[in-house]
Amino acid sequence: MIESSVVFWVSAAVQAVALVVLLGWLRGISASRRRYCYPVLFVLGVSLAGTVLIALGVGTDVGGTSLDAPGIADDLIAYSVLWGITALLAGESRRMVGVFVVVPVIQVVAFNGGVLLGGTAGLVGLLVMVAGQVLFAYLLLGRVWERAQRLPDRQRLLHWKARNLLLFLIGMLIAFSLLSVARVFDEFVVSTVGAYMDLLIRVGFAGFLFANVDAIAVDGATDGLIDTVSSESDRDRAGATGD
């Protein structure tokens, strides 16, 4: 059987190629929109470094278990950044963006802590991970989507696609993680499918964002996304007073 390290080396190679391609692509993107691309490039860079460390066997034995420090650090950064970008694309407030950044950290810590401790703590960790995904679905299909209605059509569509992409892929990853904890799969299958899902989420989201980054409104009052609604309200009040 193929060693798990081979799977990680292949994954690292794919990420390296994707990173080089995206860095070249970045040169053709306007400076005003590059700031939305830098975070996903950072995610890919961290993921590449983490995957190489795992392939080398560095930091892959936490507390005598199969938990690996590089993978945990990668997950903490990747999911926080990707969910945060999705909230930004909806023109959400800093507070709400903060929620989308913090919740993935809680999910990753709870899940890995639960796997490490086992027993009741393990069950709680799994419940926290699932609850976080349910919370994101509730917010994204409710309040966040209502906020996105005030955005230009192209950017609203971009947010809608990004939202659906992450909800589906991370939902599938969570389902696979639950089955893995139940020892439904052997170590090789866990490594292979896990690496494949990580690639889909990180490389897939990065490629999607780069391909659609022109849909982000960056001119005038909509620059920065976060203050879109406030700027529109200011203009409405100014028109009502005759200014």
PDB file of C-alpha atoms in Angstrom:
ATOM      1  CA  MET A   1       0.000   0.000   0.000  1.00  0.00           C
ATOM      2  CA  ILE A   2       1.142   3.535  -0.727  1.00  0.00           C
ATOM      3  CA  GLU A   3       2.577   5.317   2.294  1.00  0.00           C
ATOM      4  CA  SER A   4       0.610   8.268   3.677  1.00  0.00           C
ATOM      5  CA  SER A   5       3.694  10.459   3.273  1.00  0.00           C
ATOM      6  CA  VAL A   6       3.451  10.039  -0.514  1.00  0.00           C
ATOM      7  CA  VAL A   7      -0.090  11.439  -0.398  1.00  0.00           C
ATOM      8  CA  PHE A   8       1.145  14.520   1.443  1.00  0.00           C
ATOM      9  CA  TRP A   9       4.060  15.031  -0.954  1.00  0.00           C
ATOM     10  CA  VAL A  10       1.662  14.930  -3.888  1.00  0.00           C
ATOM     11  CA  SER A  11      -0.633  17.368  -2.102  1.00  0.00           C
ATOM     12  CA  ALA A  12       2.313  19.686  -1.418  1.00  0.00           C
ATOM     13  CA  ALA A  13       3.315  19.565  -5.092  1.00  0.00           C
ATOM     14  CA  VAL A  14      -0.208  20.516  -6.210  1.00  0.00           C
ATOM     15  CA  GLN A  15      -0.296  23.382  -3.723  1.00  0.00           C
ATOM     16  CA  ALA A  16       3.117  24.611  -4.853  1.00  0.00           C
ATOM     17  CA  VAL A  17       2.021  24.670  -8.497  1.00  0.00           C
ATOM     18  CA  ALA A  18      -1.231  26.416  -7.573  1.00  0.00           C
ATOM     19  CA  LEU A  19       0.656  29.020  -5.554  1.00  0.00           C
ATOM     20  CA  VAL A  20       3.038  29.776  -8.427  1.00  0.00           C
ATOM     21  CA  VAL A  21       0.148  30.067 -10.888  1.00  0.00           C
ATOM     22  CA  LEU A  22      -1.813  32.386  -8.598  1.00  0.00           C
ATOM     23  CA  LEU A  23       1.223  34.587  -7.952  1.00  0.00           C
ATOM     24  CA  GLY A  24       1.594  35.005 -11.707  1.00  0.00           C
ATOM     25  CA  TRP A  25      -2.135  35.662 -12.023  1.00  0.00           C
ATOM     26  CA  LEU A  26      -1.908  38.314  -9.313  1.00  0.00           C
ATOM     27  CA  ARG A  27       0.115  40.563 -11.620  1.00  0.00           C
ATOM     28  CA  GLY A  28      -2.905  40.993 -13.871  1.00  0.00           C
ATOM     29  CA  ILE A  29      -5.246  42.003 -11.034  1.00  0.00           C
ATOM     30  CA  SER A  30      -5.740  45.689 -10.239  1.00  0.00           C
ATOM     31  CA  ALA A  31      -3.976  46.984  -7.144  1.00  0.00           C
ATOM     32  CA  SER A  32      -7.275  47.941  -5.504  1.00  0.00           C
ATOM     33  CA  ARG A  33      -8.449  44.320  -5.585  1.00  0.00           C
ATOM     34  CA  ARG A  34      -5.219  42.553  -4.760  1.00  0.00           C
ATOM     35  CA  ARG A  35      -5.816  43.034  -1.043  1.00  0.00           C
ATOM     36  CA  TYR A  36      -8.620  40.480  -1.295  1.00  0.00           C
ATOM     37  CA  CYS A  37      -6.244  38.007  -2.942  1.00  0.00           C
ATOM     38  CA  TYR A  38      -3.356  38.266  -0.482  1.00  0.00           C
ATOM     39  CA  PRO A  39      -5.167  36.413   2.358  1.00  0.00           C
ATOM     40  CA  VAL A  40      -5.890  33.336   0.215  1.00  0.00           C
ATOM     41  CA  LEU A  41      -2.285  33.316  -0.997  1.00  0.00           C
ATOM     42  CA  PHE A  42      -1.226  33.378   2.645  1.00  0.00           C
ATOM     43  CA  VAL A  43      -3.559  30.444   3.343  1.00  0.00           C
ATOM     44  CA  LEU A  44      -1.992  28.460   0.500  1.00  0.00           C
ATOM     45  CA  GLY A  45       1.518  29.305   1.690  1.00  0.00           C
ATOM     46  CA  VAL A  46       0.775  28.154   5.237  1.00  0.00           C
ATOM     47  CA  SER A  47      -0.945  25.020   3.944  1.00  0.00           C
ATOM     48  CA  LEU A  48       2.029  24.195   1.721  1.00  0.00           C
ATOM     49  CA  ALA A  49       4.454  24.583   4.619  1.00  0.00           C
ATOM     50  CA  GLY A  50       2.245  22.509   6.906  1.00  0.00           C
ATOM     51  CA  THR A  51       1.823  19.743   4.345  1.00  0.00           C
ATOM     52  CA  VAL A  52       5.583  19.504   3.809  1.00  0.00           C
ATOM     53  CA  LEU A  53       6.144  19.251   7.569  1.00  0.00           C
ATOM     54  CA  ILE A  54       3.536  16.495   7.818  1.00  0.00           C
ATOM     55  CA  ALA A  55       5.141  14.626   4.898  1.00  0.00           C
ATOM     56  CA  LEU A  56       8.471  14.859   6.731  1.00  0.00           C
ATOM     57  CA  GLY A  57       6.871  13.612   9.928  1.00  0.00           C
ATOM     58  CA  VAL A  58       7.592  16.826  11.830  1.00  0.00           C
ATOM     59  CA  GLY A  59       5.132  17.604  14.634  1.00  0.00           C
ATOM     60  CA  THR A  60       2.820  14.722  13.741  1.00  0.00           C
ATOM     61  CA  ASP A  61       2.684  13.146  17.185  1.00  0.00           C
ATOM     62  CA  VAL A  62       0.774  15.349  19.636  1.00  0.00           C
ATOM     63  CA  GLY A  63       0.321  13.750  23.022  1.00  0.00           C
ATOM     64  CA  GLY A  64       1.023  10.307  21.634  1.00  0.00           C
ATOM     65  CA  THR A  65      -1.950  10.512  19.255  1.00  0.00           C
ATOM     66  CA  SER A  66      -2.336  10.902  15.503  1.00  0.00           C
ATOM     67  CA  LEU A  67      -2.935  14.639  15.869  1.00  0.00           C
ATOM     68  CA  ASP A  68      -0.395  16.795  14.050  1.00  0.00           C
ATOM     69  CA  ALA A  69       0.590  20.328  15.003  1.00  0.00           C
ATOM     70  CA  PRO A  70       1.211  21.581  11.414  1.00  0.00           C
ATOM     71  CA  GLY A  71      -2.220  20.400  10.314  1.00  0.00           C
ATOM     72  CA  ILE A  72      -3.954  22.001  13.289  1.00  0.00           C
ATOM     73  CA  ALA A  73      -2.164  25.319  12.720  1.00  0.00           C
ATOM     74  CA  ASP A  74      -3.076  25.159   9.032  1.00  0.00           C
ATOM     75  CA  ASP A  75      -6.751  24.558   9.823  1.00  0.00           C
ATOM     76  CA  LEU A  76      -6.853  27.384  12.363  1.00  0.00           C
ATOM     77  CA  ILE A  77      -5.586  29.867   9.796  1.00  0.00           C
ATOM     78  CA  ALA A  78      -7.303  28.543   6.677  1.00  0.00           C
ATOM     79  CA  TYR A  79     -10.870  28.316   7.919  1.00  0.00           C
ATOM     80  CA  SER A  80     -10.735  31.609   9.800  1.00  0.00           C
ATOM     81  CA  VAL A  81      -9.409  33.471   6.758  1.00  0.00           C
ATOM     82  CA  LEU A  82     -11.737  31.861   4.210  1.00  0.00           C
ATOM     83  CA  TRP A  83     -14.869  32.356   6.303  1.00  0.00           C
ATOM     84  CA  GLY A  84     -13.775  35.910   7.099  1.00  0.00           C
ATOM     85  CA  ILE A  85     -13.391  36.704   3.395  1.00  0.00           C
ATOM     86  CA  THR A  86     -16.846  35.287   2.707  1.00  0.00           C
ATOM     87  CA  ALA A  87     -18.341  37.623   5.315  1.00  0.00           C
ATOM     88  CA  LEU A  88     -16.403  40.563   3.873  1.00  0.00           C
ATOM     89  CA  LEU A  89     -17.767  39.844   0.423  1.00  0.00           C
ATOM     90  CA  ALA A  90     -21.261  40.312   1.871  1.00  0.00           C
ATOM     91  CA  GLY A  91     -20.310  43.802   3.111  1.00  0.00           C
ATOM     92  CA  GLU A  92     -20.715  42.716   6.725  1.00  0.00           C
ATOM     93  CA  SER A  93     -19.692  44.738   9.782  1.00  0.00           C
ATOM     94  CA  ARG A  94     -16.375  44.197  11.520  1.00  0.00           C
ATOM     95  CA  ARG A  95     -18.197  42.572  14.421  1.00  0.00           C
ATOM     96  CA  MET A  96     -19.844  39.977  12.197  1.00  0.00           C
ATOM     97  CA  VAL A  97     -16.609  39.366  10.293  1.00  0.00           C
ATOM     98  CA  GLY A  98     -15.006  38.784  13.687  1.00  0.00           C
ATOM     99  CA  VAL A  99     -17.618  36.107  14.425  1.00  0.00           C
ATOM    100  CA  PHE A 100     -16.741  34.337  11.179  1.00  0.00           C
ATOM    101  CA  VAL A 101     -13.051  34.464  12.087  1.00  0.00           C
ATOM    102  CA  VAL A 102     -13.384  33.323  15.720  1.00  0.00           C
ATOM    103  CA  VAL A 103     -15.915  30.500  15.346  1.00  0.00           C
ATOM    104  CA  PRO A 104     -13.617  28.347  13.136  1.00  0.00           C
ATOM    105  CA  VAL A 105     -10.890  28.681  15.764  1.00  0.00           C
ATOM    106  CA  ILE A 106     -13.300  27.372  18.407  1.00  0.00           C
ATOM    107  CA  GLN A 107     -14.343  24.531  16.094  1.00  0.00           C
ATOM    108  CA  VAL A 108     -10.790  23.421  15.343  1.00  0.00           C
ATOM    109  CA  VAL A 109      -9.676  23.628  18.979  1.00  0.00           C
ATOM    110  CA  ALA A 110     -12.786  21.826  20.219  1.00  0.00           C
ATOM    111  CA  PHE A 111     -12.536  19.029  17.660  1.00  0.00           C
ATOM    112  CA  ASN A 112      -8.834  18.357  18.104  1.00  0.00           C
ATOM    113  CA  GLY A 113      -9.048  18.748  21.863  1.00  0.00           C
ATOM    114  CA  GLY A 114     -11.906  16.292  21.899  1.00  0.00           C
ATOM    115  CA  VAL A 115      -9.959  13.771  19.829  1.00  0.00           C
ATOM    116  CA  LEU A 116      -7.014  14.153  22.198  1.00  0.00           C
ATOM    117  CA  LEU A 117      -9.052  13.764  25.395  1.00  0.00           C
ATOM    118  CA  GLY A 118     -11.682  11.317  24.190  1.00  0.00           C
ATOM    119  CA  GLY A 119     -14.761  10.313  26.159  1.00  0.00           C
ATOM    120  CA  THR A 120     -17.263  13.043  27.009  1.00  0.00           C
ATOM    121  CA  ALA A 121     -14.811  15.746  25.937  1.00  0.00           C
ATOM    122  CA  GLY A 122     -14.570  14.113  22.541  1.00  0.00           C
ATOM    123  CA  LEU A 123     -18.346  14.120  22.136  1.00  0.00           C
ATOM    124  CA  VAL A 124     -18.522  17.773  23.169  1.00  0.00           C
ATOM    125  CA  GLY A 125     -15.802  18.633  20.667  1.00  0.00           C
ATOM    126  CA  LEU A 126     -17.744  16.975  17.862  1.00  0.00           C
ATOM    127  CA  LEU A 127     -20.944  18.770  18.858  1.00  0.00           C
ATOM    128  CA  VAL A 128     -19.161  22.131  18.923  1.00  0.00           C
ATOM    129  CA  MET A 129     -17.779  21.534  15.432  1.00  0.00           C
ATOM    130  CA  VAL A 130     -21.213  20.655  14.035  1.00  0.00           C
ATOM    131  CA  ALA A 131     -22.884  23.516  15.919  1.00  0.00           C
ATOM    132  CA  GLY A 132     -20.432  25.989  14.390  1.00  0.00           C
ATOM    133  CA  GLN A 133     -21.340  24.859  10.885  1.00  0.00           C
ATOM    134  CA  VAL A 134     -25.059  25.110  11.690  1.00  0.00           C
ATOM    135  CA  LEU A 135     -24.492  28.632  13.043  1.00  0.00           C
ATOM    136  CA  PHE A 136     -22.726  29.664   9.834  1.00  0.00           C
ATOM    137  CA  ALA A 137     -25.562  28.262   7.727  1.00  0.00           C
ATOM    138  CA  TYR A 138     -28.120  30.130   9.855  1.00  0.00           C
ATOM    139  CA  LEU A 139     -26.257  33.441   9.569  1.00  0.00           C
ATOM    140  CA  LEU A 140     -25.347  33.118   5.902  1.00  0.00           C
ATOM    141  CA  LEU A 141     -28.862  32.187   4.842  1.00  0.00           C
ATOM    142  CA  GLY A 142     -30.397  34.831   7.090  1.00  0.00           C
ATOM    143  CA  ARG A 143     -28.890  38.080   8.301  1.00  0.00           C
ATOM    144  CA  VAL A 144     -25.766  38.006   6.147  1.00  0.00           C
ATOM    145  CA  TRP A 145     -27.755  37.322   2.991  1.00  0.00           C
ATOM    146  CA  GLU A 146     -30.109  40.190   3.836  1.00  0.00           C
ATOM    147  CA  ARG A 147     -27.108  42.483   4.133  1.00  0.00           C
ATOM    148  CA  ALA A 148     -25.773  41.250   0.796  1.00  0.00           C
ATOM    149  CA  GLN A 149     -28.974  42.356  -0.951  1.00  0.00           C
ATOM    150  CA  ARG A 150     -27.695  45.949  -0.824  1.00  0.00           C
ATOM    151  CA  LEU A 151     -24.565  45.102  -2.797  1.00  0.00           C
ATOM    152  CA  PRO A 152     -24.090  45.384  -6.568  1.00  0.00           C
ATOM    153  CA  ASP A 153     -25.464  42.335  -8.400  1.00  0.00           C
ATOM    154  CA  ARG A 154     -22.078  40.900  -9.400  1.00  0.00           C
ATOM    155  CA  GLN A 155     -20.632  41.124  -5.916  1.00  0.00           C
ATOM    156  CA  ARG A 156     -23.765  39.666  -4.356  1.00  0.00           C
ATOM    157  CA  LEU A 157     -23.479  36.715  -6.753  1.00  0.00           C
ATOM    158  CA  LEU A 158     -19.795  36.335  -5.834  1.00  0.00           C
ATOM    159  CA  HIS A 159     -20.665  36.173  -2.138  1.00  0.00           C
ATOM    160  CA  TRP A 160     -23.491  33.711  -2.854  1.00  0.00           C
ATOM    161  CA  LYS A 161     -21.153  31.366  -4.731  1.00  0.00           C
ATOM    162  CA  ALA A 162     -18.398  31.659  -2.093  1.00  0.00           C
ATOM    163  CA  ARG A 163     -20.909  30.976   0.667  1.00  0.00           C
ATOM    164  CA  ASN A 164     -22.305  27.891  -1.028  1.00  0.00           C
ATOM    165  CA  LEU A 165     -18.839  26.590  -1.875  1.00  0.00           C
ATOM    166  CA  LEU A 166     -17.628  26.726   1.723  1.00  0.00           C
ATOM    167  CA  LEU A 167     -20.866  25.479   3.256  1.00  0.00           C
ATOM    168  CA  PHE A 168     -20.800  22.427   0.989  1.00  0.00           C
ATOM    169  CA  LEU A 169     -17.088  21.584   1.094  1.00  0.00           C
ATOM    170  CA  ILE A 170     -16.566  22.187   4.805  1.00  0.00           C
ATOM    171  CA  GLY A 171     -19.841  20.408   5.543  1.00  0.00           C
ATOM    172  CA  MET A 172     -18.533  17.392   3.637  1.00  0.00           C
ATOM    173  CA  LEU A 173     -15.225  17.621   5.511  1.00  0.00           C
ATOM    174  CA  ILE A 174     -17.031  17.658   8.851  1.00  0.00           C
ATOM    175  CA  ALA A 175     -19.072  14.604   7.864  1.00  0.00           C
ATOM    176  CA  PHE A 176     -15.889  12.808   6.817  1.00  0.00           C
ATOM    177  CA  SER A 177     -14.166  13.814  10.075  1.00  0.00           C
ATOM    178  CA  LEU A 178     -17.024  12.339  12.104  1.00  0.00           C
ATOM    179  CA  LEU A 179     -16.753   9.060  10.189  1.00  0.00           C
ATOM    180  CA  SER A 180     -12.974   9.077  10.638  1.00  0.00           C
ATOM    181  CA  VAL A 181     -13.270   9.490  14.396  1.00  0.00           C
ATOM    182  CA  ALA A 182     -15.637   6.509  14.362  1.00  0.00           C
ATOM    183  CA  ARG A 183     -12.809   4.568  12.643  1.00  0.00           C
ATOM    184  CA  VAL A 184     -14.897   3.772   9.584  1.00  0.00           C
ATOM    185  CA  PHE A 185     -11.827   4.256   7.357  1.00  0.00           C
ATOM    186  CA  ASP A 186      -8.241   3.064   7.597  1.00  0.00           C
ATOM    187  CA  GLU A 187      -5.297   5.445   7.957  1.00  0.00           C
ATOM    188  CA  PHE A 188      -4.502   5.601   4.236  1.00  0.00           C
ATOM    189  CA  VAL A 189      -8.072   6.493   3.268  1.00  0.00           C
ATOM    190  CA  VAL A 190      -8.217   9.137   5.980  1.00  0.00           C
ATOM    191  CA  SER A 191      -4.956  10.691   4.750  1.00  0.00           C
ATOM    192  CA  THR A 192      -5.944  10.569   1.081  1.00  0.00           C
ATOM    193  CA  VAL A 193      -9.486  11.893   1.388  1.00  0.00           C
ATOM    194  CA  GLY A 194      -8.427  14.464   3.987  1.00  0.00           C
ATOM    195  CA  ALA A 195      -5.654  15.796   1.752  1.00  0.00           C
ATOM    196  CA  TYR A 196      -8.032  15.883  -1.229  1.00  0.00           C
ATOM    197  CA  MET A 197     -10.675  17.825   0.724  1.00  0.00           C
ATOM    198  CA  ASP A 198      -8.044  20.265   1.975  1.00  0.00           C
ATOM    199  CA  LEU A 199      -6.962  20.906  -1.612  1.00  0.00           C
ATOM    200  CA  LEU A 200     -10.541  21.440  -2.766  1.00  0.00           C
ATOM    201  CA  ILE A 201     -11.208  23.958  -0.011  1.00  0.00           C
ATOM    202  CA  ARG A 202      -7.968  25.930  -0.192  1.00  0.00           C
ATOM    203  CA  VAL A 203      -6.980  25.763  -3.859  1.00  0.00           C
ATOM    204  CA  GLY A 204     -10.587  25.699  -5.028  1.00  0.00           C
ATOM    205  CA  PHE A 205     -11.567  28.793  -3.062  1.00  0.00           C
ATOM    206  CA  ALA A 206      -8.407  30.648  -4.102  1.00  0.00           C
ATOM    207  CA  GLY A 207      -8.945  29.902  -7.793  1.00  0.00           C
ATOM    208  CA  PHE A 208     -12.620  30.863  -7.511  1.00  0.00           C
ATOM    209  CA  LEU A 209     -11.790  34.196  -5.868  1.00  0.00           C
ATOM    210  CA  PHE A 210      -9.072  35.060  -8.374  1.00  0.00           C
ATOM    211  CA  ALA A 211     -11.384  34.246 -11.290  1.00  0.00           C
ATOM    212  CA  ASN A 212     -14.151  36.475  -9.923  1.00  0.00           C
ATOM    213  CA  VAL A 213     -12.258  39.212  -8.098  1.00  0.00           C
ATOM    214  CA  ASP A 214     -13.344  41.841 -10.656  1.00  0.00           C
ATOM    215  CA  ALA A 215     -16.872  41.524  -9.268  1.00  0.00           C
ATOM    216  CA  ILE A 216     -15.793  43.174  -5.999  1.00  0.00           C
ATOM    217  CA  ALA A 217     -16.841  46.818  -5.846  1.00  0.00           C
ATOM    218  CA  VAL A 218     -13.848  48.896  -4.762  1.00  0.00           C
ATOM    219  CA  ASP A 219     -14.609  52.361  -6.103  1.00  0.00           C
ATOM    220  CA  GLY A 220     -15.981  55.290  -4.155  1.00  0.00           C
ATOM    221  CA  ALA A 221     -18.353  54.580  -1.309  1.00  0.00           C
ATOM    222  CA  THR A 222     -18.226  50.818  -1.749  1.00  0.00           C
ATOM    223  CA  ASP A 223     -14.463  50.626  -1.287  1.00  0.00           C
ATOM    224  CA  GLY A 224     -13.549  48.260   1.500  1.00  0.00           C
ATOM    225  CA  LEU A 225     -16.935  46.499   1.500  1.00  0.00           C
ATOM    226  CA  ILE A 226     -17.553  46.944   5.205  1.00  0.00           C
ATOM    227  CA  ASP A 227     -18.913  50.476   5.102  1.00  0.00           C
ATOM    228  CA  THR A 228     -21.138  50.069   2.049  1.00  0.00           C
ATOM    229  CA  VAL A 229     -24.468  50.390   3.822  1.00  0.00           C
ATOM    230  CA  SER A 230     -23.325  53.271   6.030  1.00  0.00           C
ATOM    231  CA  SER A 231     -22.153  55.229   3.001  1.00  0.00           C
ATOM    232  CA  GLU A 232     -25.468  54.695   1.235  1.00  0.00           C
ATOM    233  CA  SER A 233     -27.330  55.917   4.319  1.00  0.00           C
ATOM    234  CA  ASP A 234     -25.197  59.056   4.467  1.00  0.00           C
ATOM    235  CA  ARG A 235     -26.002  59.872   0.837  1.00  0.00           C
ATOM    236  CA  ASP A 236     -29.709  59.309   1.437  1.00  0.00           C
ATOM    237  CA  ARG A 237     -29.723  61.678   4.408  1.00  0.00           C
ATOM    238  CA  ALA A 238     -27.794  64.288   2.439  1.00  0.00           C
ATOM    239  CA  GLY A 239     -30.324  64.124  -0.396  1.00  0.00           C
ATOM    240  CA  ALA A 240     -33.249  64.454   2.009  1.00  0.00           C
ATOM    241  CA  THR A 241     -31.847  67.681   3.472  1.00  0.00           C
ATOM    242  CA  GLY A 242     -31.063  69.115   0.055  1.00  0.00           C
ATOM    243  CA  ASP A 243     -27.245  69.027   0.485  1.00  0.00           C
TER     244      ASP A 243
END
